[in-house]
Amino acid sequence: MLEAIGLSKTYNEAVALEPLDLRIEPGEVFCLLGANGAGKTTTINLFLNFIDPTAGVARVNGMDVTSHPLETKAFLAYIPEQVMLYQNLTGLENLEYLAALSGKDRHPRARLREFLVDAGLPAEAVDRRVSTYSKGMRQKVGIAVAMAKEASALLLDEPTSGLDPQASNEFSSLLKRMSDAGVAVLMATHDLFRAKESGTRVGFMKRGRLVQTLRAADIGHSELEQLYLSHMRD
Amino acid sequence: MVALFGLIVGFGLYNGASRVKAWEATLAAASRDQDERLEELRERSDQVDSGELAPGLYNHPRSPSYVGGVRGQRFAMAPPGPLAVMAIGQSDLHPQYYKINNRSSQSFLDDDEIENPINLLTGRFDLGFVIVYLFPLLILALSHDLISAEREQGTLAMVLSQSVRARALVVGKALARLGLAVALVVVPSIVGALAAGVDPLRADAAVRLPLWIGVVVAYAAFWFALAVAVNALGRSSATNAVILVGCWMVLVIVAPALLNIVVTALHPMPSRVELIQATREASTAASREGSNLLARFYEDHPDLAPAEIDLNPADFWIKVQASQESIDQSIAPVLARYDAQLAHQQAMVDRLGFLSPAIVAQEALNDLAGAGMARRKLFLEQVDAYHKEWRAFFVPRVMRREMLSRSDLDNLPTFTFREEDAGAVARRVGLALLGLGIPTAVVGVAGLWGFRRVRIAG
């Protein structure tokens, strides 16, 4: 579903991402671990076609994102660390607007309301202005957008940082539901615990390079932390 | 802000309407005045006929000099333009009527009305001013952060991760705001204009009103295109605001002032003092020459010489008339220089005005309202023709020492203003629309080209 082939990005000599080869199948949750500036966000931005690659291609559902930006984005849903919405609109109105931008068949309002509640937003909050929402609630609107556009790949950039443990747990179960439904997930995170819990694979990034990938099931919580620290040390 | 702008539009219209009212009142007073004087002439003429009244030497109600140069003088009046409430322009700098006489045109062209010089200097706060100067500021307030605000709020990433092109987003947002901004100006303007008495069914207004809306839309589109182009630079909202206000200063304030300086430097007007001096010298010479002049006049116009050849040098009226002709001839070259320089200036403004959309829009709005230079020129031409007609009626009678007949008093030449042909206005405004459309297209295309790649994060 998500595929990077020799994908790299350089800003005036500074290497943000060294040639990356990566394949994420439907139903897989790939967690990218690494320090700030390791190239995690760059990778996600390349899949979103927010930046041009220096070399290589990023593919979504077999299509190059630079030559088919609109078609590939129809498959993608993006949840940044802070899901920022229009403060003066309600959660429902934000969802309506973002879903309408995707240009797919319009859902009736009642259906959009269901998506929001399904994503875990309290029913009473649906018609409240987003300015009153917590970070977790805004993220749920982001998930509802993914549901409404029937995304087949999710790009998550540190979604659980700053969430309380309960909200973080809720988020993980949502993620699980989506991957069970066949959605491919690429998640950049600092949260080793969540990576082990929800990930099918984890990858370590360091100075723009993907240095190691392994199956999450093959490693324990404390081993993962040890491995992470040893990668960061040298 | 929207309500404030509505108030400003209303204030501009109110000023336009009160100006038109004052104008119409002036013309009505002038009409009344000339009718009363004529009526009085007829009465006195009847009294003279019946022997009730002995006419004086210089105020005989049938004397062509007295009627044509003093008591029977009529006004050549220009009514307010078809959409005068919507723009006053410089029409308040010029008289709306002239009192025609049988002497040189210099004797009436400078009889200006008295007006508060501060108003004349700054121009009125009319709808045209609101649109050309203030409307762009409203537009810039609505559009300087078209995309930069979304980047600063963080919503840009959410929006652009949907299947939508940045260009489509920009164009959609700009068009929606353009619609709002135009509606904010056009709706109250049209409602106000109709309330102030513009009749949309008159063929003239039916052409001018749609063109007026077209100019407002084109002018607004230019400023939106500029805002899009500045947003494409990817700077912060605050930087965008500074850049755009700078553009406003240059295009709306500096460019017209600069154009004015360039035009007057390249084609300076001859000194007014020179004209007055020439007129004085000519009249002194004329009165000094006195009877010689009169003799020369009859030599030039033998057909006008009276049957009994006893030239009486004391014949005051005839001498006055003859000297007028001489004065006209001697100041004609000075006046021609004036007209030529004015024509040069106008031609240059017409050409260089295209450098600033504000100048193009202002000229077009004035033109449509009937406050433009073209209508002014047309009026002066009609005044000139009427003056000639007036003189042709009176001067031969003066020189032949004839008296007017009673029926002549009922058949004095009258002035009727012929309104400008709407087609000619439409052609000029069409050119102005082109002058607004081309920069809009250039700036807009450059802006959209800049949006092929958008910086997502602040």
XYZ file of C-alpha atoms in Angstrom:
692
model
C 0.000 0.000 0.000
C 2.765 2.442 1.019
C 6.061 2.020 -0.779
C 9.311 3.994 -0.824
C 11.966 3.167 -3.411
C 15.325 4.893 -3.000
C 13.372 7.835 -1.553
C 15.663 10.637 -0.362
C 15.585 14.324 0.493
C 18.455 16.780 0.752
C 18.151 20.456 1.746
C 21.158 22.427 0.416
C 23.721 19.715 1.167
C 22.055 18.779 4.474
C 20.710 15.248 4.209
C 17.238 14.930 5.716
C 16.575 11.444 4.389
C 19.048 8.978 2.936
C 17.735 6.650 0.237
C 14.908 4.744 1.895
C 13.355 1.470 0.787
C 10.230 0.531 2.622
C 7.004 -1.375 1.971
C 3.977 -1.325 4.216
C 1.218 -3.796 3.384
C -2.511 -3.355 4.118
C -3.238 -4.103 7.754
C 0.354 -3.462 8.800
C 1.315 -0.851 11.432
C 4.868 0.379 10.888
C 6.311 2.466 13.713
C 9.219 4.766 12.967
C 11.366 5.421 16.025
C 14.190 7.904 16.326
C 15.356 11.186 17.783
C 14.036 14.543 16.601
C 15.497 15.359 13.176
C 16.080 11.699 12.310
C 13.926 12.015 9.157
C 10.599 10.587 10.373
C 8.521 13.654 9.543
C 10.390 14.103 6.247
C 9.339 10.592 5.246
C 5.696 11.320 6.038
C 5.790 14.679 4.210
C 7.237 12.932 1.159
C 4.317 10.481 1.092
C 1.918 13.436 1.355
C 3.714 15.209 -1.517
C 4.137 18.228 0.785
C 7.802 18.303 -0.314
C 9.534 17.171 -3.488
C 11.881 14.181 -3.175
C 15.502 14.749 -4.198
C 15.610 11.238 -5.625
C 13.529 8.080 -5.641
C 9.769 7.671 -5.539
C 7.062 7.376 -2.928
C 4.125 5.264 -4.013
C 0.638 4.925 -2.627
C -1.391 2.032 -3.967
C 1.178 1.697 -6.768
C 0.948 5.348 -7.889
C 3.797 7.860 -7.687
C 2.709 10.658 -5.347
C 4.430 13.419 -7.351
C 2.753 12.570 -10.647
C -0.630 11.623 -9.125
C -0.953 13.935 -6.124
C -4.751 14.054 -6.045
C -5.352 10.363 -6.692
C -2.864 9.244 -4.034
C -4.180 11.666 -1.414
C -7.611 10.146 -1.872
C -6.174 6.981 -0.295
C -4.304 8.794 2.486
C -5.326 10.177 5.824
C -2.925 12.332 7.799
C -2.898 12.946 11.522
C -0.144 15.306 12.644
C 0.972 15.727 16.227
C -1.483 18.575 16.557
C -4.627 18.134 14.493
C -5.477 21.777 13.837
C -9.049 22.550 12.847
C -11.135 25.653 12.197
C -11.749 27.010 15.696
C -15.003 28.742 14.892
C -16.613 25.683 13.348
C -18.036 22.703 15.190
C -16.437 19.261 14.964
C -19.174 18.210 12.582
C -18.673 21.247 10.340
C -14.914 20.673 10.238
C -15.473 17.059 9.222
C -18.017 18.113 6.621
C -15.596 20.609 5.093
C -12.560 18.320 5.048
C -14.565 15.384 3.711
C -16.104 17.598 1.022
C -12.637 18.746 -0.083
C -11.757 15.166 -0.914
C -14.501 15.341 -3.502
C -15.854 11.855 -2.880
C -19.573 11.173 -2.669
C -20.954 13.405 0.009
C -22.045 11.681 3.166
C -25.291 12.867 4.721
C -24.848 14.776 7.978
C -26.252 11.917 10.044
C -23.566 9.608 8.649
C -20.802 12.125 9.445
C -22.141 12.350 12.997
C -21.825 8.554 13.236
C -18.199 8.713 12.090
C -17.378 11.180 14.854
C -19.088 9.152 17.558
C -17.498 6.006 16.138
C -14.086 7.684 16.415
C -14.807 8.189 20.120
C -15.948 11.796 20.220
C -18.613 12.316 22.912
C -21.975 12.848 21.174
C -22.525 16.130 23.017
C -19.243 17.512 21.648
C -20.112 16.967 17.991
C -21.963 20.274 17.676
C -19.626 22.266 19.876
C -17.039 24.644 18.516
C -13.628 23.061 18.082
C -12.058 25.843 20.177
C -13.403 23.975 23.215
C -11.850 20.629 22.186
C -8.875 18.903 23.799
C -6.002 17.616 21.719
C -7.373 14.062 21.903
C -10.799 15.209 20.717
C -9.302 16.975 17.741
C -7.401 13.823 16.873
C -10.655 11.919 16.881
C -12.008 14.345 14.315
C -8.887 13.503 12.266
C -9.697 9.788 12.563
C -13.289 10.500 11.545
C -11.942 12.241 8.426
C -9.958 9.080 7.647
C -13.113 6.998 8.079
C -15.256 9.329 5.996
C -12.840 9.307 3.098
C -12.352 5.541 3.498
C -8.593 5.946 3.578
C -6.529 2.850 2.940
C -3.356 4.284 4.460
C -2.836 6.381 7.599
C 0.140 8.658 8.120
C 0.600 9.554 11.780
C 3.190 11.987 13.089
C 3.694 11.546 16.853
C -0.035 11.187 17.464
C 0.183 10.099 21.107
C 2.663 12.642 22.454
C 0.941 14.825 24.983
C -2.055 12.506 25.381
C -2.930 11.208 28.826
C -2.597 7.402 29.206
C -6.304 6.808 28.816
C -6.577 8.907 25.669
C -3.437 7.253 24.362
C -4.963 3.850 24.999
C -8.189 4.807 23.244
C -6.156 5.996 20.327
C -4.323 2.691 20.114
C -7.527 0.712 20.032
C -8.840 2.931 17.247
C -5.627 2.273 15.362
C -6.063 -1.440 15.925
C -9.583 -1.312 14.531
C -8.411 0.443 11.426
C -5.516 -1.886 10.777
C -7.834 -4.855 11.329
C -9.991 -3.333 8.596
C -6.974 -3.491 6.242
C -5.586 0.028 6.567
C -1.819 0.382 6.219
C -0.384 2.619 8.962
C 2.891 4.540 9.051
C 3.401 6.122 12.464
C 6.311 8.275 13.592
C 6.526 8.153 17.378
C 8.671 8.559 20.485
C 6.357 6.316 22.449
C 8.205 2.960 22.689
C 5.405 1.400 24.725
C 2.739 2.245 22.116
C 5.064 1.164 19.308
C 5.432 -2.260 20.850
C 1.703 -2.491 21.718
C 0.171 -1.396 18.395
C 2.979 -1.881 15.893
C 3.451 -4.904 13.681
C 6.933 -3.695 12.734
C 9.253 -1.077 14.178
C 12.053 0.779 12.383
C 14.886 2.826 13.913
C 15.893 6.011 12.144
C 19.080 7.900 12.777
C 20.366 10.986 10.935
C 18.124 10.355 7.956
C 18.845 6.640 7.692
C 16.641 3.670 8.491
C 19.186 1.609 10.440
C 17.150 -1.420 11.532
C 13.662 -2.888 11.224
C 12.209 -5.779 13.170
C 8.879 -7.383 13.976
C 7.280 -6.004 17.130
C 6.206 -9.461 18.235
C 9.834 -10.607 18.295
C 10.946 -8.255 21.037
C 9.920 -7.384 24.586
C 9.274 -3.947 26.047
C 12.564 -3.623 27.902
C 14.600 -5.096 25.045
C 13.051 -2.535 22.699
C 14.132 0.281 24.997
C 17.640 -1.150 25.290
C 17.890 -1.476 21.516
C 16.623 2.090 21.019
C 19.149 3.496 23.482
C 22.025 1.541 21.956
C 21.116 2.898 18.508
C 20.966 6.436 19.785
C 24.248 6.169 21.692
C 26.635 5.400 18.845
C -15.878 45.814 9.876
C -18.563 44.911 7.386
C -21.043 47.228 9.106
C -18.445 49.992 9.221
C -17.855 49.656 5.511
C -21.599 49.746 4.864
C -21.701 53.042 6.761
C -18.821 54.428 4.728
C -20.555 53.491 1.470
C -23.728 55.122 2.766
C -21.858 58.283 3.719
C -20.255 58.457 0.271
C -23.649 58.110 -1.397
C -25.153 60.689 0.925
C -22.448 63.169 -0.059
C -23.043 62.398 -3.733
C -26.783 62.849 -3.337
C -26.463 66.141 -1.481
C -24.064 67.415 -4.134
C -26.541 66.494 -6.874
C -29.320 68.175 -4.937
C -27.314 71.377 -4.586
C -26.449 71.200 -8.261
C -30.075 70.802 -9.292
C -31.094 73.612 -6.968
C -28.494 75.889 -8.574
C -29.750 75.069 -12.044
C -33.361 75.564 -10.984
C -32.495 78.962 -9.525
C -30.671 79.909 -12.735
C -33.658 78.809 -14.819
C -36.010 80.819 -12.658
C -33.758 83.829 -12.890
C -33.543 83.814 -16.697
C -37.282 83.245 -17.055
C -38.109 86.110 -14.709
C -35.782 88.464 -16.507
C -37.258 87.528 -19.886
C -40.782 87.950 -18.576
C -39.895 91.390 -17.271
C -38.391 92.313 -20.658
C -41.607 91.278 -22.389
C -43.717 93.325 -19.993
C -41.579 96.410 -20.373
C -41.537 95.932 -24.128
C -45.338 95.871 -24.156
C -45.421 98.948 -21.949
C -43.069 100.755 -24.321
C -45.304 99.761 -27.242
C -48.364 101.099 -25.524
C -46.546 104.263 -24.567
C -46.841 103.663 -20.817
C -43.110 103.627 -20.411
C -40.411 105.792 -21.878
C -37.362 103.597 -22.476
C -34.024 104.744 -21.158
C -31.038 105.291 -23.352
C -29.208 102.119 -22.364
C -31.938 99.827 -21.128
C -34.382 99.680 -23.964
C -36.150 96.296 -23.695
C -35.752 95.779 -27.428
C -32.153 96.905 -27.718
C -30.175 93.879 -28.934
C -27.125 94.907 -26.894
C -29.122 95.306 -23.732
C -31.053 92.069 -24.219
C -28.166 90.009 -25.542
C -25.494 91.323 -23.185
C -27.272 92.306 -19.989
C -30.901 91.710 -19.245
C -31.798 88.839 -21.526
C -28.669 86.750 -20.934
C -29.457 83.053 -20.799
C -27.651 80.180 -19.116
C -26.006 77.207 -20.783
C -26.489 74.539 -18.141
C -25.183 70.995 -17.769
C -27.443 68.803 -15.654
C -25.819 66.325 -13.214
C -24.516 63.173 -14.960
C -26.700 60.101 -15.268
C -25.111 58.437 -12.219
C -23.894 61.636 -10.567
C -24.722 60.411 -7.053
C -22.115 57.677 -7.465
C -19.148 59.897 -8.246
C -18.597 63.616 -8.049
C -15.047 63.445 -9.315
C -13.759 66.881 -10.278
C -17.134 68.038 -11.501
C -17.291 70.324 -8.459
C -14.173 72.113 -9.669
C -15.961 73.323 -12.767
C -19.047 75.491 -13.117
C -22.189 73.640 -14.161
C -23.552 76.628 -16.052
C -22.355 79.657 -17.997
C -24.186 82.927 -18.461
C -23.899 83.510 -22.182
C -23.523 87.039 -23.562
C -22.764 88.620 -26.888
C -19.192 89.537 -25.966
C -15.949 87.543 -25.868
C -16.166 84.059 -24.352
C -13.543 85.203 -21.801
C -16.173 87.432 -20.303
C -18.148 84.503 -18.922
C -15.881 81.422 -18.831
C -14.123 82.503 -15.652
C -17.176 83.454 -13.663
C -16.713 80.573 -11.242
C -19.039 79.708 -8.464
C -17.865 80.097 -4.920
C -17.157 76.882 -2.995
C -15.257 75.948 0.126
C -11.655 75.678 -1.130
C -10.880 72.850 1.321
C -13.586 70.756 -0.331
C -12.211 71.602 -3.735
C -8.666 70.728 -2.749
C -9.344 67.381 -1.088
C -12.227 66.324 -3.282
C -15.501 65.115 -1.917
C -15.951 61.987 0.149
C -18.068 60.407 -2.562
C -18.732 56.820 -3.556
C -15.992 57.011 -6.185
C -13.469 57.913 -3.474
C -14.740 55.071 -1.260
C -14.275 52.564 -4.059
C -10.925 53.709 -5.403
C -9.219 54.449 -2.057
C -10.950 52.552 0.758
C -12.365 49.474 -0.955
C -8.852 48.044 -1.626
C -8.134 48.272 2.109
C -11.240 46.219 2.882
C -10.151 43.687 0.269
C -6.641 43.493 1.699
C -8.062 43.015 5.192
C -10.061 40.085 3.835
C -7.297 38.542 1.763
C -3.799 39.322 3.057
C -3.838 36.097 5.117
C -5.742 34.010 2.588
C -3.284 31.096 2.916
C -0.768 32.349 5.457
C -3.414 32.269 8.220
C -4.146 28.622 7.444
C -0.450 27.851 7.676
C -0.171 29.728 10.969
C -3.243 27.990 12.434
C -2.011 24.624 11.211
C -5.150 23.879 9.219
C -3.244 24.023 5.914
C -1.733 20.574 6.512
C -5.150 19.059 7.225
C -6.656 20.701 4.148
C -3.857 19.853 1.731
C -3.728 16.221 2.862
C -7.150 15.965 1.181
C -7.454 15.460 -2.566
C -7.396 19.129 -3.408
C -4.878 21.199 -5.293
C -3.432 24.210 -3.508
C -4.385 26.315 -6.532
C -7.997 25.195 -6.410
C -8.059 26.043 -2.709
C -6.593 29.513 -3.277
C -8.868 30.327 -6.195
C -11.925 29.062 -4.331
C -11.160 31.088 -1.226
C -10.303 34.213 -3.230
C -13.471 33.998 -5.334
C -15.692 33.504 -2.297
C -14.203 36.588 -0.646
C -14.333 38.555 -3.891
C -18.055 37.808 -4.041
C -18.510 39.004 -0.467
C -16.464 42.169 -0.965
C -18.199 43.101 -4.215
C -21.626 42.449 -2.723
C -20.687 44.688 0.209
C -20.105 47.600 -2.146
C -22.431 46.942 -5.043
C -25.625 46.110 -3.149
C -25.730 49.240 -0.953
C -24.487 51.363 -3.879
C -27.213 50.250 -6.247
C -29.893 50.441 -3.576
C -28.647 53.887 -2.575
C -28.439 55.105 -6.149
C -31.993 53.955 -6.882
C -33.184 55.613 -3.685
C -31.405 58.808 -4.760
C -33.370 58.844 -7.978
C -31.310 57.022 -10.619
C -33.804 55.437 -12.989
C -32.468 52.025 -14.079
C -34.982 51.804 -16.899
C -33.670 54.876 -18.671
C -31.718 53.510 -21.609
C -28.656 55.409 -20.461
C -28.562 54.048 -16.925
C -29.302 50.554 -18.206
C -25.936 50.689 -20.004
C -24.022 52.581 -17.336
C -25.067 50.646 -14.209
C -23.887 47.217 -15.446
C -20.627 48.783 -16.640
C -20.234 50.453 -13.261
C -20.604 47.060 -11.548
C -18.137 45.623 -14.080
C -15.516 48.231 -13.159
C -15.990 47.561 -9.426
C -15.646 43.789 -9.967
C -12.555 44.198 -12.174
C -10.926 46.581 -9.699
C -11.659 44.225 -6.784
C -10.349 41.269 -8.805
C -7.042 43.094 -9.294
C -6.537 43.520 -5.549
C -7.466 39.903 -4.855
C -5.031 38.746 -7.529
C -2.349 40.856 -5.866
C -3.145 39.322 -2.471
C -2.920 35.821 -3.979
C 0.463 36.644 -5.521
C 1.789 37.978 -2.213
C 0.458 34.926 -0.364
C 2.332 32.764 -2.859
C 5.588 34.165 -1.456
C 4.961 32.029 1.637
C 5.619 34.789 4.185
C 3.763 35.368 7.425
C 0.412 37.160 7.540
C 2.025 40.216 9.105
C 4.645 40.440 6.356
C 1.953 39.998 3.716
C -0.044 42.843 5.249
C 2.967 45.162 5.163
C 3.784 44.278 1.535
C 0.178 44.749 0.433
C -0.284 48.075 2.214
C 2.944 49.168 0.530
C 1.459 48.234 -2.849
C -1.687 50.169 -1.948
C 0.386 53.248 -1.081
C 2.304 53.071 -4.351
C -0.625 52.362 -6.667
C -3.331 54.454 -5.021
C -1.499 57.392 -3.452
C 1.941 57.753 -5.019
C 1.263 56.820 -8.650
C -1.503 59.392 -9.264
C 0.539 62.128 -7.558
C 3.627 61.165 -9.546
C 1.652 61.107 -12.769
C 0.375 64.580 -11.966
C 3.918 65.846 -11.451
C 5.228 64.215 -14.620
C 2.355 65.533 -16.707
C 2.634 69.103 -15.474
C 6.423 69.015 -15.830
C 6.305 67.772 -19.416
C 3.332 69.834 -20.558
C 3.164 72.862 -18.263
C 0.155 75.131 -18.501
C 0.930 78.669 -19.701
C 0.721 81.146 -16.871
C -2.747 82.359 -16.019
C -1.293 85.820 -15.476
C -0.173 85.833 -19.092
C -3.735 85.296 -20.234
C -5.097 88.047 -18.018
C -2.326 90.372 -19.170
C -3.093 89.653 -22.825
C -6.794 90.305 -22.247
C -6.056 93.604 -20.497
C -3.672 94.814 -23.135
C -6.118 93.915 -25.850
C -8.972 95.781 -24.204
C -6.842 98.842 -23.479
C -5.719 98.882 -27.070
C -9.291 98.395 -28.194
C -10.684 101.297 -26.216
C -7.755 103.523 -27.234
C -8.368 102.809 -30.882
C -12.036 103.486 -30.351
C -13.569 104.803 -33.531
C -10.778 103.501 -35.743
C -11.693 100.074 -34.625
C -15.303 100.620 -35.442
C -14.461 101.829 -38.893
C -12.268 98.792 -39.408
C -15.082 96.534 -38.222
C -17.465 97.890 -40.811
C -14.732 97.507 -43.406
C -14.464 93.829 -42.466
C -18.230 93.359 -42.308
C -19.706 95.716 -44.946
C -22.986 93.792 -44.845
C -23.513 94.922 -41.272
C -22.972 98.606 -41.929
C -26.119 100.624 -41.236
C -27.908 102.141 -44.204
C -27.401 105.781 -43.256
C -23.652 106.235 -43.089
C -23.355 108.645 -40.206
C -21.023 106.915 -37.844
C -21.575 108.230 -34.411
C -18.460 107.493 -32.327
C -20.489 107.950 -29.190
C -22.577 104.946 -30.078
C -21.489 103.055 -27.004
C -22.904 99.625 -27.713
C -21.482 99.401 -31.170
C -18.068 100.360 -29.935
C -18.232 97.769 -27.192
C -19.193 95.118 -29.665
C -16.448 96.040 -32.084
C -13.758 96.086 -29.422
C -14.864 92.649 -28.205
C -14.147 91.245 -31.593
C -10.672 92.778 -31.552
C -9.964 91.422 -28.059
C -11.058 87.962 -29.130
C -8.661 88.039 -32.033
C -5.677 89.145 -29.994
C -6.080 86.599 -27.205
C -6.956 83.732 -29.510
C -3.338 82.480 -29.775
C -2.914 82.467 -25.973
C -6.128 80.501 -25.588
C -5.067 78.084 -28.308
C -1.870 77.382 -26.346
C -3.996 76.587 -23.298
C -6.189 74.193 -25.190
C -3.212 72.473 -26.818
C -1.417 71.945 -23.502
C -4.600 70.688 -21.868
C -5.080 68.223 -24.728
C -1.459 67.057 -24.345
C -1.930 66.568 -20.621
C -5.129 64.617 -21.050
C -3.598 62.403 -23.737
C -0.679 61.632 -21.450
C -2.945 60.841 -18.499
C -4.947 58.551 -20.752
C -1.789 56.678 -21.736
C 0.184 56.588 -18.469
C -2.920 56.088 -16.341
C -2.762 52.427 -17.263
C 0.265 52.099 -14.974
C -2.035 52.181 -11.955
C -5.354 50.333 -11.747
C -6.485 52.986 -9.258
C -6.218 55.696 -11.911
C -7.968 53.530 -14.503
C -10.791 52.711 -12.097
C -11.201 56.311 -10.983
C -11.386 57.653 -14.527
C -13.837 54.923 -15.534
C -16.103 55.481 -12.505
C -16.121 59.242 -13.083
C -16.807 58.687 -16.741
C -19.770 56.411 -16.008
C -21.176 58.786 -13.428
C -20.984 61.673 -15.871
C -18.252 63.490 -13.952
C -15.431 62.770 -16.370
C -13.343 64.979 -18.620
C -15.071 63.738 -21.770
C -18.489 64.962 -20.672
C -16.961 68.219 -19.500
C -15.402 68.739 -22.930
C -18.679 67.919 -24.614
C -20.417 70.523 -22.453
C -17.840 73.191 -23.290
C -18.233 72.448 -26.993
C -21.978 72.847 -26.670
C -21.493 76.083 -24.714
C -19.218 77.362 -27.455
C -21.733 76.481 -30.163
C -24.491 78.172 -28.188
C -22.360 81.258 -27.649
C -21.800 81.464 -31.403
C -25.513 81.070 -32.019
C -26.265 83.767 -29.438
C -23.814 86.162 -31.010
C -25.074 85.393 -34.509
C -28.511 86.362 -33.276
C -27.544 89.623 -31.584
C -24.355 91.037 -33.093
C -25.722 91.734 -36.606
C -28.679 93.533 -35.064
C -26.385 95.575 -32.845
C -24.178 96.571 -35.722
C -27.118 97.445 -37.945
C -28.545 99.463 -35.047
C -31.724 97.491 -35.388
C -34.137 96.942 -32.569
C -35.457 93.525 -31.700
C -39.024 92.816 -32.664
C -41.534 91.752 -30.033
C -41.516 88.222 -31.432
C -37.705 88.113 -31.226
C -38.088 88.209 -27.461
C -40.049 84.957 -27.664
C -37.578 83.351 -30.006
C -34.230 83.912 -28.316
C -31.830 80.997 -28.887
C -32.100 78.492 -26.044
C -29.632 75.954 -24.741
C -30.448 72.285 -24.282
C -27.714 69.981 -23.060
C -27.302 66.888 -25.210
C -26.191 63.976 -23.036
C -23.180 61.962 -24.098
C -23.828 58.979 -26.319
C -23.849 55.880 -24.064
C -22.020 53.934 -26.764
C -19.017 56.279 -26.597
C -18.917 55.920 -22.815
C -19.157 52.154 -23.140
C -16.203 52.097 -25.551
C -13.998 54.118 -23.185
C -15.038 52.024 -20.181
C -14.424 48.857 -22.198
C -10.855 50.023 -22.670
C -10.625 50.680 -18.928
C -11.906 47.163 -18.196
C -9.113 45.878 -20.398
C -6.691 48.113 -18.495
C -7.839 46.478 -15.254
C -8.150 42.955 -16.649
C -4.650 42.661 -18.085
C -2.736 43.470 -14.867
C -5.167 41.247 -12.955
C -4.433 38.357 -15.304
C -0.670 38.908 -15.162
C -0.538 39.186 -11.365
C -3.029 36.347 -10.899
C -1.162 33.948 -13.176
C 2.133 34.779 -11.454
C 0.470 34.103 -8.096
C -0.948 30.762 -9.167
C 2.394 29.793 -10.658
C 3.869 30.510 -7.208
C 1.314 28.140 -5.663
C 2.531 25.068 -7.549
C 4.334 24.224 -4.295
C 3.136 25.428 -0.894
C 5.088 25.610 2.328
C 2.907 23.724 4.797
C 4.490 24.501 8.147
C 5.137 27.901 9.706
